[in-house]
Coordinates of C-alpha atoms and ligand atoms in Angstrom, one line a residue:
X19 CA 0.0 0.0 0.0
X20 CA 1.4 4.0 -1.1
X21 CA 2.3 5.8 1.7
X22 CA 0.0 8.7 0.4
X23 CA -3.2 6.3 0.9
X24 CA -2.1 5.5 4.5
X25 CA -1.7 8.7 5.2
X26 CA -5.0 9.9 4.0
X27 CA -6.6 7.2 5.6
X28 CA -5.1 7.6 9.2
X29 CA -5.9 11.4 9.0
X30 CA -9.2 10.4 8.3
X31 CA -9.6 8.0 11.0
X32 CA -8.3 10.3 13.3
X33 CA -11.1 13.2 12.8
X34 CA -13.6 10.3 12.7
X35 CA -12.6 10.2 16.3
X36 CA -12.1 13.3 17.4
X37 CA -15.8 13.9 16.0
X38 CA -17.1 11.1 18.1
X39 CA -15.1 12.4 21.0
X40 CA -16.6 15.9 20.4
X41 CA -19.8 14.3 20.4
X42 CA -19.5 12.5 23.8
X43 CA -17.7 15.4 25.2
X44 CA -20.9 17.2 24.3
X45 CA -23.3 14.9 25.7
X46 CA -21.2 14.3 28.6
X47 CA -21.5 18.6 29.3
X48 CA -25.1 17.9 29.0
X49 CA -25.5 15.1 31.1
X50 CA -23.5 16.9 33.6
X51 CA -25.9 20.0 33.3
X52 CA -28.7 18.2 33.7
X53 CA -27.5 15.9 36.9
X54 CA -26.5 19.6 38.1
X55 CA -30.2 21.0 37.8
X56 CA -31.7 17.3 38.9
X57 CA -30.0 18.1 41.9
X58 CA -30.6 21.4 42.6
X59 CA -34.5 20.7 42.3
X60 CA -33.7 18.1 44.5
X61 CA -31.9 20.0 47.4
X62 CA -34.8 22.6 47.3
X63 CA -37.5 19.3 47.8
X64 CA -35.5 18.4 50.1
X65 CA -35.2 21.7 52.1
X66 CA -39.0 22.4 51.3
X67 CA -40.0 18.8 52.7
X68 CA -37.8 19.6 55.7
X69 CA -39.9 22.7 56.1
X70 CA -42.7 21.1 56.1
X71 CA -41.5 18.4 58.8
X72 CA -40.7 20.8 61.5
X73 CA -44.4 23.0 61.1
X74 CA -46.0 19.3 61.3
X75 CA -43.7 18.3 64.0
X76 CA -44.9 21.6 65.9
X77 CA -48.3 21.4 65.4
X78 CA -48.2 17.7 67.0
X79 CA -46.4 18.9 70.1
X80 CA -49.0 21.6 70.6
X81 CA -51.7 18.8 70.2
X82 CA -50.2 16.7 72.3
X83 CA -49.5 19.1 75.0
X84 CA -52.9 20.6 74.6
X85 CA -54.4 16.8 75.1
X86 CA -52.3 16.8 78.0
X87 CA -53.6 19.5 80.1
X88 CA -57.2 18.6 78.7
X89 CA -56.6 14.9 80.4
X90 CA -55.3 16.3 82.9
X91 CA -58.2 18.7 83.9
X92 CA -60.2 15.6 83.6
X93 CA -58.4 13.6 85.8
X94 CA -58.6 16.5 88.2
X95 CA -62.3 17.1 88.0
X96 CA -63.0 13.1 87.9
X97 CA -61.0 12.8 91.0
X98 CA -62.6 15.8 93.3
X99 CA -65.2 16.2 95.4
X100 CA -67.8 19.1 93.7
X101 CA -69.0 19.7 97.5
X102 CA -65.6 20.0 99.3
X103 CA -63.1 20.1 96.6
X104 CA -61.0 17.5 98.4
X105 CA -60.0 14.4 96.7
X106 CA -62.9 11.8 96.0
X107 CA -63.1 7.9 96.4
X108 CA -61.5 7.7 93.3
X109 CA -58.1 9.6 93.8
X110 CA -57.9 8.4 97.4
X111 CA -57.8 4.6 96.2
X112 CA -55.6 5.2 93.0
X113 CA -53.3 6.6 95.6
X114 CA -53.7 4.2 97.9
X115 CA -52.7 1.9 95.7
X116 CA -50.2 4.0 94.4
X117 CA -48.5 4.4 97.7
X118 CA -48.6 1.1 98.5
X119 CA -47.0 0.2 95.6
X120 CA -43.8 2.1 96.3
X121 CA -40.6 0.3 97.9
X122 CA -40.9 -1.0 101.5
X123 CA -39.1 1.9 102.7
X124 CA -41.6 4.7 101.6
X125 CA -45.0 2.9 102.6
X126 CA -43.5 1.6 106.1
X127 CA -44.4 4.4 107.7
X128 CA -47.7 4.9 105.8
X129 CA -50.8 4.9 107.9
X130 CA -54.5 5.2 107.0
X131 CA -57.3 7.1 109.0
X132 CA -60.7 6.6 108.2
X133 CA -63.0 9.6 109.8
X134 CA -66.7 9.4 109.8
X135 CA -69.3 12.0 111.4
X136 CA -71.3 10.8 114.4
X137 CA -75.3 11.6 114.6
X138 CA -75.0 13.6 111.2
X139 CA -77.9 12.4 110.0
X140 CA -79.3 13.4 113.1
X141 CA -78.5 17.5 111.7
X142 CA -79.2 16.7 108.5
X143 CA -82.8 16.1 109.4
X144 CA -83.3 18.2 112.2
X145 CA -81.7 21.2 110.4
X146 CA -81.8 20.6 107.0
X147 CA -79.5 19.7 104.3
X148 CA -77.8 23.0 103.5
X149 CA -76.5 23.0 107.4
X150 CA -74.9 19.5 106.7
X151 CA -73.5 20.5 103.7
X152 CA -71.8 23.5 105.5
X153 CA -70.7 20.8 108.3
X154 CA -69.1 18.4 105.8
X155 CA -67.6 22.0 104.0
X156 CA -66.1 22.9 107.2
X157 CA -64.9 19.4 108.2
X158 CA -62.6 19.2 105.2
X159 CA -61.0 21.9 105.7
X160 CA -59.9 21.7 109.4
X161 CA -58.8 18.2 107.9
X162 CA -56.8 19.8 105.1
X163 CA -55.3 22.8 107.4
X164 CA -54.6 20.2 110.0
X165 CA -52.3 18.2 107.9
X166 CA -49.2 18.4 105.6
X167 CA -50.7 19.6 102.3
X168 CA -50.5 16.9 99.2
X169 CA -47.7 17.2 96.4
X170 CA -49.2 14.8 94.4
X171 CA -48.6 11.8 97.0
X172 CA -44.6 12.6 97.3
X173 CA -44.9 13.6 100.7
X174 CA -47.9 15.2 101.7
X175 CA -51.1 14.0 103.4
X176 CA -54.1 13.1 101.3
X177 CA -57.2 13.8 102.6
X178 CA -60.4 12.5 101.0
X179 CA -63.9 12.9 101.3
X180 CA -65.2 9.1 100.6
X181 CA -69.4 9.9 100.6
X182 CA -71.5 11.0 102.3
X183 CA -70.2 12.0 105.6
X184 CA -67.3 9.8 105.9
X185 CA -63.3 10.7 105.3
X186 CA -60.4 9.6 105.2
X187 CA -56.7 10.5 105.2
X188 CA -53.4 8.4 103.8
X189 CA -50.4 10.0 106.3
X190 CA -47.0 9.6 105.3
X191 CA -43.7 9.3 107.0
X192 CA -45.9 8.3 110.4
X193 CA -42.7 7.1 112.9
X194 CA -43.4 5.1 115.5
X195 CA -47.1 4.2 116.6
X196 CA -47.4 7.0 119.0
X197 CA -47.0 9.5 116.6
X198 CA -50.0 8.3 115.0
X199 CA -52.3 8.0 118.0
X200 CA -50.6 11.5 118.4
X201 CA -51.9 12.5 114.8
X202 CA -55.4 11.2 114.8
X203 CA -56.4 12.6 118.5
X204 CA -55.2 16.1 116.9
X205 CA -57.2 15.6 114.1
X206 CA -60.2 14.9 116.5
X207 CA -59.7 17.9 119.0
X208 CA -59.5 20.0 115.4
X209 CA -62.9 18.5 114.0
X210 CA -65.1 17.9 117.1
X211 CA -65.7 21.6 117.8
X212 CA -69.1 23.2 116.8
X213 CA -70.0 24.4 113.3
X214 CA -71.6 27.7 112.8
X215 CA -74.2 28.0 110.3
X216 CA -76.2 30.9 109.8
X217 CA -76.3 31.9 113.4
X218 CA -76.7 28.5 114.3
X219 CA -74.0 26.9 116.3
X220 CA -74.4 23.0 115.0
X221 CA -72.2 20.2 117.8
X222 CA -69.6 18.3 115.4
X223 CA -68.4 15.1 116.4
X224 CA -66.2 12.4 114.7
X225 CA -65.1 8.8 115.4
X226 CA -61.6 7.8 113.8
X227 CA -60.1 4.5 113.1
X228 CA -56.6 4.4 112.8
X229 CA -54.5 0.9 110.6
X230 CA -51.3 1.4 109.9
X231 CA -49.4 -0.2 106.3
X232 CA -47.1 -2.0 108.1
X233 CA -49.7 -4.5 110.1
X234 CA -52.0 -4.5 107.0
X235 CA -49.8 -6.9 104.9
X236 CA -49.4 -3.6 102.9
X237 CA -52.6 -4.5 100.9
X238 CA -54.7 -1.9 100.1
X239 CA -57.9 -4.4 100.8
X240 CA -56.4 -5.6 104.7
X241 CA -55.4 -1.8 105.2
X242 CA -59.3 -0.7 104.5
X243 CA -60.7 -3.5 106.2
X244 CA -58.8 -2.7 109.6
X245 CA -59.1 0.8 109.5
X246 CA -63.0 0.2 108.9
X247 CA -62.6 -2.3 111.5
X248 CA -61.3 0.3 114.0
X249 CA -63.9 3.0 113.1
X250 CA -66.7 0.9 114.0
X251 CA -65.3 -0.3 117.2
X252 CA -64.5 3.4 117.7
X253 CA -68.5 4.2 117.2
X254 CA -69.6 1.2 119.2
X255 CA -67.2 2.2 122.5
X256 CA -69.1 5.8 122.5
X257 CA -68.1 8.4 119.8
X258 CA -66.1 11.0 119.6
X259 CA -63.0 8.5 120.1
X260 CA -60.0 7.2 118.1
X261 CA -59.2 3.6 117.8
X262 CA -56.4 1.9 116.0
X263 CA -56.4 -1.5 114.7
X264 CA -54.9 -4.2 116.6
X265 CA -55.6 -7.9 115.9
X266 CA -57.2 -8.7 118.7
X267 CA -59.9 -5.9 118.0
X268 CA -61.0 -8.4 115.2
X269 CA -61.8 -11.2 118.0
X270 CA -63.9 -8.3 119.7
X271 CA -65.5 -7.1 116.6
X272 CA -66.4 -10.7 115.8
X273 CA -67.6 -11.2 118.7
X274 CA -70.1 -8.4 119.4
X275 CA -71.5 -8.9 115.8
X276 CA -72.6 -12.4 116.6
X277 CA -74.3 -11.3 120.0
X278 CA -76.0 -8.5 118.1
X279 CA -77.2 -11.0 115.1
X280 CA -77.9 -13.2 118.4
X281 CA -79.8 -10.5 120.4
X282 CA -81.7 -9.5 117.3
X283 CA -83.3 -13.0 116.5
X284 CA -84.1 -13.6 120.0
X285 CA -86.3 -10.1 119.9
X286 CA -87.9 -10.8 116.5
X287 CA -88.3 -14.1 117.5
X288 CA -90.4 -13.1 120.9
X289 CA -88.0 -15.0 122.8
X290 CA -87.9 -11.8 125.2
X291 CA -90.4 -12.8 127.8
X292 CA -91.9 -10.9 130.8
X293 CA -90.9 -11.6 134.2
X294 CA -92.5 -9.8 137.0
X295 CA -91.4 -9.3 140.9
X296 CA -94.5 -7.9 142.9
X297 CA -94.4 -4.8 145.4
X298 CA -95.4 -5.8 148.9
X299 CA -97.5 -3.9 151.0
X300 CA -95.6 -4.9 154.7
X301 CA -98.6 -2.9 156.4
X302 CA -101.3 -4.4 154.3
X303 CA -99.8 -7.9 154.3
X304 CA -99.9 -8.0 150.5
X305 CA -98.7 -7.6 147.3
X306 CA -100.3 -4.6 145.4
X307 CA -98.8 -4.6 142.0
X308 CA -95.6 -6.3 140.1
X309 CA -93.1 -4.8 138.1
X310 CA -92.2 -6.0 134.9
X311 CA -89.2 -7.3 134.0
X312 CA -87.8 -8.4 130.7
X313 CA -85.8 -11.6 130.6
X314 CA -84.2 -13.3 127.6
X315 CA -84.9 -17.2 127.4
X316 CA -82.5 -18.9 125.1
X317 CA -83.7 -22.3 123.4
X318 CA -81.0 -23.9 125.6
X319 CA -83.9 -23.1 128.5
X320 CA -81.5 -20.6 130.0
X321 CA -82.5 -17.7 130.9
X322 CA -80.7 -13.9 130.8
X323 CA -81.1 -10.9 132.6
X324 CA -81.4 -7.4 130.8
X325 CA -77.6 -6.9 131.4
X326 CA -76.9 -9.4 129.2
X327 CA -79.0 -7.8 126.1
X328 CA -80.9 -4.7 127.0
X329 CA -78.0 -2.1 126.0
X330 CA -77.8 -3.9 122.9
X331 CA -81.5 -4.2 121.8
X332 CA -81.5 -0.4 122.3
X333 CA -78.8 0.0 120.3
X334 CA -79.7 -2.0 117.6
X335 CA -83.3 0.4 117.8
X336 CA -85.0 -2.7 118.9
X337 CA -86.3 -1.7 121.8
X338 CA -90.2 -0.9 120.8
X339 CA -90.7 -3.9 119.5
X340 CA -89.2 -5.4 122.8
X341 CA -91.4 -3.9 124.4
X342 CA -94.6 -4.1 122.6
X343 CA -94.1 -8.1 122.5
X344 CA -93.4 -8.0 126.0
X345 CA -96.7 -5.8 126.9
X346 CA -98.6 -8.1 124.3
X347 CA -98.2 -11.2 126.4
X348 CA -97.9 -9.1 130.3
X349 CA -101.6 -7.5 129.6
X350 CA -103.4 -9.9 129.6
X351 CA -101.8 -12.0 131.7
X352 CA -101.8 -9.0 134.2
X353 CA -105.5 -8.3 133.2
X354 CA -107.4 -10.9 135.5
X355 CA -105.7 -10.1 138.7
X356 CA -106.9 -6.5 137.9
X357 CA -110.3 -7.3 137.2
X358 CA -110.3 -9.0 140.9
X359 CA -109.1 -6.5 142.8
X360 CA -105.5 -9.1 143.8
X361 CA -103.3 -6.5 141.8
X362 CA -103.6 -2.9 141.6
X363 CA -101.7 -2.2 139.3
X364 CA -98.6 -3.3 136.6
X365 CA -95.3 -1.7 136.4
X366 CA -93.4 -1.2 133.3
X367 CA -89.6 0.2 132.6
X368 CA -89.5 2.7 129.9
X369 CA -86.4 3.6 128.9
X370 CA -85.0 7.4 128.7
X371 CA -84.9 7.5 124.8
X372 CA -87.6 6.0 124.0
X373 CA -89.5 7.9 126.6
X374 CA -88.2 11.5 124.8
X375 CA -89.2 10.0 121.5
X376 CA -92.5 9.7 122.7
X377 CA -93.2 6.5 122.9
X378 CA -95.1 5.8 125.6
X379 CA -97.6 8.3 125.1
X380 CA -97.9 6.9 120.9
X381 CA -98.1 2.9 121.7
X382 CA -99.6 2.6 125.4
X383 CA -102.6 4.2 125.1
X384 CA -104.2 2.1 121.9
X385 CA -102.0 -1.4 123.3
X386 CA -103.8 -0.8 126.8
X387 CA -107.9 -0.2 124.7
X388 CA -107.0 -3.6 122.8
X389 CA -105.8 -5.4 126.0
X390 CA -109.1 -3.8 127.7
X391 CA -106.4 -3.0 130.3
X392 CA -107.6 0.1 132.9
X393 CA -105.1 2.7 132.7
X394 CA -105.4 3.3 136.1
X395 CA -103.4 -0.1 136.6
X396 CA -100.6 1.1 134.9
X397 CA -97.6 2.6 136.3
X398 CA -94.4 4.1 134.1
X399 CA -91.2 3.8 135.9
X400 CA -88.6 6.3 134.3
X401 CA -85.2 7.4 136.0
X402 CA -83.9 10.5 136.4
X403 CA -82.0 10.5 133.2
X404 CA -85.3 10.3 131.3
X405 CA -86.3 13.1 133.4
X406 CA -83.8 15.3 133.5
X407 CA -83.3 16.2 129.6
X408 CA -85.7 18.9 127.9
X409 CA -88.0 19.5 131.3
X410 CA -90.5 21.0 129.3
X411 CA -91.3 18.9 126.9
X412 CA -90.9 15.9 130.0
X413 CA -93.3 17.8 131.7
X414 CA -96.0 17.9 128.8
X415 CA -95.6 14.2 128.3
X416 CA -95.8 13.4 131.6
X417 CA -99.4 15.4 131.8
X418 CA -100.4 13.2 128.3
X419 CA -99.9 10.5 130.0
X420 CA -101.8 11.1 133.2
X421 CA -104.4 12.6 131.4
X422 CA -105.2 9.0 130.2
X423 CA -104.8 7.5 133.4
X424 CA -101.6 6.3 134.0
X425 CA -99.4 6.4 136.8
X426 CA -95.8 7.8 136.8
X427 CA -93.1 6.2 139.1
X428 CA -89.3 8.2 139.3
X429 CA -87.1 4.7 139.6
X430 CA -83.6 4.7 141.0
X431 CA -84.2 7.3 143.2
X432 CA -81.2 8.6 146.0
X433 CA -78.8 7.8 143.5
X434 CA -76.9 10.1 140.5
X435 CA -78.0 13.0 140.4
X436 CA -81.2 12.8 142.4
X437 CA -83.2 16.0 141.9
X438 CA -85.7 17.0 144.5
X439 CA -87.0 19.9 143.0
X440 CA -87.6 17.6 140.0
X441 CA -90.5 16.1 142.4
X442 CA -91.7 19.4 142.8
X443 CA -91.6 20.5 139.2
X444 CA -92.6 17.3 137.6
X445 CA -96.2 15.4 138.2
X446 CA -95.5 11.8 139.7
X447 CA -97.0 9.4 141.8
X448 CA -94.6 6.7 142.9
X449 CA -90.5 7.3 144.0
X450 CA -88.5 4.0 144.1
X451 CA -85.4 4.1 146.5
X452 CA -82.9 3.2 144.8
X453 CA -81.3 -0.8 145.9
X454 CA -77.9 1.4 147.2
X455 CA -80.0 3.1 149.6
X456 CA -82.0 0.4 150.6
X457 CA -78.4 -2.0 151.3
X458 CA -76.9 0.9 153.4
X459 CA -79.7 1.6 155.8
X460 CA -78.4 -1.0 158.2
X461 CA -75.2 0.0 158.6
X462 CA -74.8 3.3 157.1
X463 CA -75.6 6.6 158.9
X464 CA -75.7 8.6 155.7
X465 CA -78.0 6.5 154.2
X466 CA -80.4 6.2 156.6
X467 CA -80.8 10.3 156.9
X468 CA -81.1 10.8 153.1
X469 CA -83.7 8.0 153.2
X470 CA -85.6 9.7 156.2
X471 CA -85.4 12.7 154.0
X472 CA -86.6 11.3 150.9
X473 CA -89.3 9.8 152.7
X474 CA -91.0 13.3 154.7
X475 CA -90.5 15.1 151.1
X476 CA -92.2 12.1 149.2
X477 CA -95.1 12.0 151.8
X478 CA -95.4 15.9 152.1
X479 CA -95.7 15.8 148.0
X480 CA -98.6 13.0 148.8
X481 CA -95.7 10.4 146.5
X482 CA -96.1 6.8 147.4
X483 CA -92.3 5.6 148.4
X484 CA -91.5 2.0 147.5
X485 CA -88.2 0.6 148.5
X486 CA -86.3 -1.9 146.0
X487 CA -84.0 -3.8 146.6
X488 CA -84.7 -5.3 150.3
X489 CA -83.0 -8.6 150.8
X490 CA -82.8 -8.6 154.6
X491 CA -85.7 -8.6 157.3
X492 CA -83.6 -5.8 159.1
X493 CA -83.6 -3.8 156.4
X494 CA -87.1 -4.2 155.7
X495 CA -88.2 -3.4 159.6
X496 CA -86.2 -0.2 159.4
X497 CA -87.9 1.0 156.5
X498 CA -91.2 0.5 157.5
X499 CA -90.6 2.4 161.2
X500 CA -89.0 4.8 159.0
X501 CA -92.8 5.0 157.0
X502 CA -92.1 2.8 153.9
X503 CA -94.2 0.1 153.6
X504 CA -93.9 -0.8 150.1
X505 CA -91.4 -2.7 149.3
X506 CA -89.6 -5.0 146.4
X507 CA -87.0 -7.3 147.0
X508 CA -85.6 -10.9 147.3
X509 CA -86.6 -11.1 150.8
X510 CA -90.3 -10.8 149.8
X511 CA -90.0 -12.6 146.3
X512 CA -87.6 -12.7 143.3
X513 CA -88.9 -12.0 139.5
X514 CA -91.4 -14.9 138.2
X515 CA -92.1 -15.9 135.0
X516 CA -95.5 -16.9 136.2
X517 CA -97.8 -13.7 137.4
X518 CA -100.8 -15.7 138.3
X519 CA -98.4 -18.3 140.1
X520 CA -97.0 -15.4 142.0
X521 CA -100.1 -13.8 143.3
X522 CA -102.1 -17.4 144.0
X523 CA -99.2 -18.4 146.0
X524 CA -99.1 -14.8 148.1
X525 CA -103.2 -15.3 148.3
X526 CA -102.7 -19.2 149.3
X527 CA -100.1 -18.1 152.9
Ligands
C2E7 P1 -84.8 -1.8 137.8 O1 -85.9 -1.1 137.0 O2 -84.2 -1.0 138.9 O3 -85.3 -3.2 138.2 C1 -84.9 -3.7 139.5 C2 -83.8 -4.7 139.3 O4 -83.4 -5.1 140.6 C3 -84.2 -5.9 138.6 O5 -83.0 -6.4 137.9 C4 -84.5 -6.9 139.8 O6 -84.3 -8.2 139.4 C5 -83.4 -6.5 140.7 N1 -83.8 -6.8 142.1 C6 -85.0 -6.9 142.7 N2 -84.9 -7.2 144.0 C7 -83.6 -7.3 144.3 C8 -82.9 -7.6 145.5 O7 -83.4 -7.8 146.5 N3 -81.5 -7.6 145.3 C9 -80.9 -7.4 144.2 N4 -79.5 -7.4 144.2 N5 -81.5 -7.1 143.0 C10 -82.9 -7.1 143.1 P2 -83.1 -6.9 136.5 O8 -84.4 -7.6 136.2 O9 -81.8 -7.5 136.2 O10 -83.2 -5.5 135.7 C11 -82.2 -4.6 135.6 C12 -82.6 -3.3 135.0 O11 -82.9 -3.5 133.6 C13 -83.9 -2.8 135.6 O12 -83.6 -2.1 136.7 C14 -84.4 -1.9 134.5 O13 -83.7 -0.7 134.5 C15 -83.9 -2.6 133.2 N6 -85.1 -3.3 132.7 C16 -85.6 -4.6 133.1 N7 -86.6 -4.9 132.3 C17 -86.8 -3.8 131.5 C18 -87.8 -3.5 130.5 O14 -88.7 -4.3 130.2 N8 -87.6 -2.4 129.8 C19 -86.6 -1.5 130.1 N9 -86.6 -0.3 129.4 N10 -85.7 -1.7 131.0 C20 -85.8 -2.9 131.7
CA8 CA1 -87.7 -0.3 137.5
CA9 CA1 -84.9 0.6 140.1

């Protein structure tokens, strides 16, 4: 091949490629471009998108946050009391539980007091609902001033109002027991001071129960039940008293609910039967009348005196219907002996509340016109303390109940707080000596002058004395020089079952 041709043809070649190269150099520029403005578009996207993100992210923390203090009001209104604006039920047991749950350190010295209002229904009827509102106002806030204010359950006290009138407070950081005891008695010298409410001063009492975390097992359920335990052994021992748990309190507790549930069948069951111990005339030679006396006759075939179950029928309100069985089965039992002149007349005990509630003047009158029973053959033996309370309103009761017939006798007479001018000022027609004064006449100096004395004032008032209590003949001869012929005692006859028995056998000797 020429030289020439090679030549030509390598040139040619050559320019073929740098054309080609041209090209891709071209394209390459463009690509390049391109990828540039790709990525520009792309950084502003991204710093557009990135925008965006933080405005969304801002919005959701506002949400969130707004949510937050929404729930939170909620929580805050679900879990306080609209009267009181203390805590409710519902925060007391989350943080009861809550506290509980912590490590043994912090709930060791937790304690819990449970606080409940004695007789408050007692104002809410009698004065209205607005006054025990203002009472249970008032009440949570000497609790809350009294004690360590809450920090949301770091420290503080809570104190809670759980319904009605009953509170309670969880105490932290207690010490040893006496600090407690310490605690709750402050808490009930705070709260059992009067209320004033419009002008009325209103008598606030509490009874507090007192458990402590660390004899509770730490469970919220043990720690309720003995603090519960120790507020009802606190109302049963009198009111306006703090107890705190202690085992043996369960024992106790057991115990007195099975002798109520006991008591209470026995009275709804009628098996509360009347006895009856008769008056003896020493200068007539006979009995005039009997008193009634209420015994309790187990299915066993024992049989119980009112020690053993009167204080509880009254507390359990039972009392009236006691009574109104008894009467039902006495009247006309008593009614014969009536009728023939052997008896003059029936003694009954009438206790001193259900004489102020008026009972005896409601259910006597229309029991006596069923029972055909004469009035005048009635007598209604009431102590002092029966007397003593609002002397009015005694005094109009009393004149009811003569009105109709019956007979008032003042019983346990010479002993409390023994009243002559209640003789004066109140219309009655029997005293009984009291058994003390009665047992101290033969030996007692004392005695026998306050007896004389009774007996002149009784007999210048134109009252009938009869002495109870007489076991011994010297006692009996003493009273009757001293001018008290009637008398009641073991020496003339204990109380019978059997009233017809009782007076056959006195007619028979
Ligand atoms: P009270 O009314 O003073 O009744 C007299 C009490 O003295 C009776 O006790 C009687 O058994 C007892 N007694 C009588 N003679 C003698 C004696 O010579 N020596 C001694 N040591 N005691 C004598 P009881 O039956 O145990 O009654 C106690 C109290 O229970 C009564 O005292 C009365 O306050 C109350 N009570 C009894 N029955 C009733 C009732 O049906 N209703 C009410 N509300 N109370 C009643
Ligand atoms: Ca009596
Ligand atoms: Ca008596």
């Amino acid at each position: 091949m020429p030289a020439d041709t090679t030549r030509t043809d390598l040139t040619e070649r050559l320019r073929r490629i740098e054309v080609r190269l041209d090209r891709e150099r071209r394209a390459r520029a463009e690509a390049e471009y391109l990828l540039e403005e790709k990525s520009r578009a792309l950084y502003e996207a991204n710093l557009a998108l990135g925008a965006l993100a933080n405005d969304l992210e801002q919005r959701v923390e506002a949400r969130t946050e707004e949510l937050r203090t929404a729930r939170q009001a909620a929580v805050a209104q679900a879990e306080t009391d609209a009267l009181t604006g203390i805590a409710n039920r519902a925060a007391f047991t989350r943080r009861l539980d809550e506290t509980l749950g912590n490590t043994h350190a912090l709930r060791a010295g937790v304690a819990l007091l449970l606080i409940d209002l004695d007789d408050f229904k007692t104002v809410n009827d009698t004065l209205g609902h607005q006054a025990g509102d203002a009472l249970l106002v008032e009440v949570a806030q000497r609790l809350s001033e009294a004690l360590r204010p809450d920090d949301a359950g770091r420290t503080g006290d809570l104190v809670a109002r759980l319904g009605g009138d009953e509170f309670a407070v969880i105490a932290k950081n207690m010490g040893p027991p006496q600090h407690l005891q310490r605690l709750a008695q402050r808490l009930l010298n705070v709260l059992c001071r009067p209320v004033v409410f419009n002008g009325v001063s209103i008598p606030c009492y509490c009874s507090i129960g007192v458990a402590s975390a660390e004899l509770s097992e730490n469970d919220a359920d043990t720690l309720l039940g003995n603090a519960d335990l120790a507020l009802y052994a606190s109302k049963r021992t009198g009111r306006a008293r703090v107890t705190c748990y202690e085992s043996n309190l369960r024992v106790e507790v057991e115990h007195r609910a099975r002798h109520e549930n006991a008591v209470r069948e026995a009275v709804l069951a009628d098996q509360i039967k009347p006895w009856f111990q008769p008056i003896y005339r020493c200068d007539l030679g006979r009995y005039t009348g009997a008193e009634m006396l209420a015994r309790w006759h187990l299915p066993c075939g024992e049989v119980r005196p009112p020690l053993a179950f009167l204080d509880t029928v009254e507390a359990l309100g039972l009392l009236d219907v006691m009574m109104e069985n008894m009467l039902r089965r006495a009247l006309p039992e008593a009614l014969p002996l009536v009728v023939s002149g052997a008896m003059d007349y029936l003694a009954v005990n009438v206790s001193p509340t259900q004489f102020n509630e008026g009972w005896a003047l409601r259910t006597l009158p229309p029991m006596l016109a069923q029972a055909v029973f004469p009035a005048q053959a009635l007598v209604i033996e009431l102590t002092e303390t029966a007397l003593l309370q609002d002397t009015e309103h005694t005094r109009a009761m009393l004149h009811a109940l003569r009105a109709q017939g019956m007979r008032i006798a003042i019983d346990d007479f010479g002993v409390g707080y023994s009243n002559f001018s209640l003789l004066r000022q109140l219309p009655c027609d029997f005293l009984k000596l009291d058994r003390t004064l009665s047992l101290d006449v033969e030996h007692d100096e004392s005695a026998r002058a306050l007896t004389e004395c009774i007996l002149t004032l009784a007999s210048r008032l134109k009252i009938q004395v009869v002495a109870e209590g007489v076991e011994t003949l010297q006692q009996s001869r003493y009273l009757l020089e001293a001018g008290c012929a009637a008398q009641q005692g073991y020496l003339h006859a204990r109380p019978q079952r059997d009233l017809a028995g009782l007076f056959a056998h006195a007619a028979a000797h």
